Amino acid sequence: MGLNISAAVQIRALADTPLPELPALLVPALGETLAMVGIVMLVVVSLGTPIAVALHNMAPGGLFEHRGTYSVLSWIVNIGRSLPFLVLMAAIVPFTRFVTGTNIGIAAAVVPMSLAGIPFFARLVENCLRDVPRSVTAAARASGGSPLQIIRTAQLGEAVPAILGGLTINTIAMIEYSAIAGTIGAGGIGYVAVTYGYQRFDQTVMLATVLLLIAMVTIVQVGGDALVRATTPHLRRRA
Amino acid sequence: MISLKNLTKVYGHGDSAVTVLDGLDIEVATGQILAVVGPSGAGKSTLAQCINLLERPTSGQVIVNGEDLARLPERRLRVARRRIGTIFQSASLLSRRTAAQNIALPLQYLGVTPAETAARVAELLERVGLSHRANHYPFELSGGQLQRVGIARALALRPSVLLSDEATSGLDPETTRSVVALLRQLRDDLDLAVVFITHEMDTVLHVADSAARLEHGRIAEQGSLVDLLTDHDSILGRALQPQLSSADPAAGSRAWHVTYDSRSVPADWLQRISTDLGEPAALLAATIQSIGGTSTGNATVGLRSPERLAAAAFARYGLRAVPRAADPHPSTPATRATEELQWA
Ligand SMILES: Nc1ncnc2c1ncn2[C@@H]1O[C@H](COP(=O)(O)OP(=O)(O)OP(=O)(O)O)[C@@H](O)[C@H]1O
Ligand SMILES: [Mg+2]
């Protein structure tokens, strides 16, 4: 972070980047952001979902109620949720370097983003599962389902639209985190926005990155809403 | 055939332990419907959960077709549970699956082939009268139709016991009657033992062969509907009677409350008593209802004859009769029972 501040001090009033050169600057950055968010969401969904299922079913009234393990897991998730992303990112630099061998670039950004994203998504999904009426799980048990079958059909299956809503929120949060990670040299739109827009007062680039971020978030939100509608019978137009 | 032996359920440990079910003995033969009634908090839902073993009883046995299920390990329990079909209060269907897909769920869990599943689901839909709603989602179905889907799902694995916890609560009277009629039909066709838990007295009369009253986790009384209805001392029997407000007896005559059933009492008992006592018996209030082919009656009769003679006349024809106290605010036994059992 010291690096950024010292860079910001060297104010150099450069000319704004000409419009035709914008794509060459922004397209690779967009690619980097999409890669970061994509990889992170893959990790977040594949690890956050099982954690949510475990939390939900170890809580009182769950399929494998276990107070002790629930408290420990819940506590770990809370820790992950309680640090602001910037602080988390700085705090785990040694860990990130241990895992990826570097503390800059996409690889280095993916680690703190995942660590922030997993507990966030786990809590979102846990909430979705809690909203499925208990009697649905009871009916599935009475129908002779194994725990895995019940989790798949009666819990996750019923919560699909809500989980997709949570996925949308989470993806948008990760786009935001990727921009923050950009400030420590992770690349992507955030990096461009900081180096050109903030440090060089390049208004054109600043505006372009803002519009790009707005567009990305909008597309994710609209897409997410469409998925929620498509998976909710009463919101879906019957053919 | 299902029998519960000394079934006990305790929630919590040590000082905070609560005994919700306390040594219940219940038996329902194949082809019989037992209604379990009781005030809120009596333990009815806990009983249901112990019967289908969604909750393990603390002690006691749940015997279905001769096998005690209460102590089976979880894996074998899942298989054994298929002998018990459960109908839930709120149908509890998967909202993202059609009626047919919901009914298919237990078959899918069991690993039945798609072709067999489709055939069985079609048969079940037909049985509950919903063939034309097979591809409808739960939000497109009425309360009664949802319950029918729930019933079909409960029957999917051909259980020998059907368990229903408040399956008709929240349905309007006409829908309740049609669901109850369906249950009785299924009981006859499929030789089911049915445990029907409800707080609606009216429904008990329509559905059950026998009834048990649960209070504070114990069976307070239990018997066939006919016996309960004709027993003056039965709180449940009185709660099951329609509420009658009888006319006041003429000056100088005494009101008698009588109950009887057609197994032992001649249909023309009123005429015979009039003849025996040499006075016209005044009928002040009466209901007669047929319970499983036996008609049971509940009447208030005004007579001038001395108490001893009248009592002897009633006894001669097998009627159970008690003189009604001449209090200034006479209340019928039915209203008294309702005061004692404010359940709904
Ligand atoms: N999981 C539980 N832990 C502790 N106590 C419980 C639990 N489930 C039920 N109870 C208690 O057991 C008693 C009986 O509850 P139950 O739900 O069986 O009553 P019910 O007869 O079905 O009532 P209602 O007519 O209101 O449905 C209540 O006092 C309730 O608080
Ligand atoms: Mg209940």
Coordinates of C-alpha atoms in Angstrom, one line a residue, chain A residues 135-136 138-147 149-150 152-154 156-161 231-236 238, chain B residues 52-55 74 78 81-82 84 86 88 90 92-97 105-106 108-110 135-137 139-140 153 157:
Chain A
S135 CA -41.8 -29.8 6.9
V136 CA -40.3 -30.2 3.4
A138 CA -39.5 -33.9 7.1
A139 CA -41.6 -35.1 4.2
A140 CA -38.4 -36.1 2.3
R141 CA -37.2 -38.1 5.3
A142 CA -40.6 -39.7 5.6
S143 CA -40.4 -40.6 1.9
G144 CA -37.3 -42.7 2.6
G145 CA -34.6 -40.3 1.3
S146 CA -30.9 -40.7 2.3
P147 CA -29.3 -37.6 3.7
Q149 CA -30.8 -37.3 -1.5
I150 CA -32.7 -35.1 0.9
R152 CA -30.1 -32.5 -3.1
T153 CA -33.8 -32.6 -3.7
A154 CA -35.5 -31.1 -0.7
L156 CA -30.7 -27.3 -2.3
G157 CA -33.4 -28.2 -4.9
E158 CA -36.0 -26.1 -3.2
A159 CA -33.6 -23.2 -2.5
V160 CA -32.3 -23.0 -6.1
P161 CA -33.9 -19.6 -6.9
T231 CA -36.2 -21.5 -11.8
T232 CA -39.3 -20.3 -9.9
P233 CA -42.4 -22.0 -11.2
H234 CA -44.8 -19.2 -10.4
L235 CA -42.6 -16.6 -11.9
R236 CA -42.2 -18.5 -15.1
R238 CA -46.1 -21.5 -18.7
Chain B
N52 CA -42.9 -42.6 11.5
L53 CA -39.6 -42.4 13.5
L54 CA -38.6 -39.0 12.4
E55 CA -38.0 -38.7 16.1
E74 CA -30.7 -45.4 10.9
R78 CA -34.9 -45.7 6.2
R81 CA -40.1 -46.3 7.2
R82 CA -41.4 -47.2 3.8
I84 CA -45.5 -46.0 7.0
T86 CA -47.1 -39.9 6.2
F88 CA -48.4 -33.7 6.5
S90 CA -49.2 -28.4 4.9
S92 CA -45.1 -30.1 2.2
L93 CA -44.6 -30.5 -1.5
L94 CA -41.5 -29.5 -3.4
S95 CA -42.6 -26.2 -4.9
R96 CA -40.4 -26.6 -8.0
R97 CA -41.8 -30.0 -9.0
L105 CA -40.2 -38.6 -5.1
P106 CA -40.3 -41.7 -2.8
Q108 CA -37.0 -41.8 -7.1
Y109 CA -35.3 -42.1 -3.6
L110 CA -35.8 -45.9 -3.8
N135 CA -48.2 -31.5 -14.6
H136 CA -49.4 -28.7 -12.4
Y137 CA -47.1 -27.1 -9.9
F139 CA -48.9 -23.1 -6.6
E140 CA -51.5 -24.0 -9.2
R153 CA -47.0 -39.4 -2.3
L157 CA -44.3 -47.1 -1.6

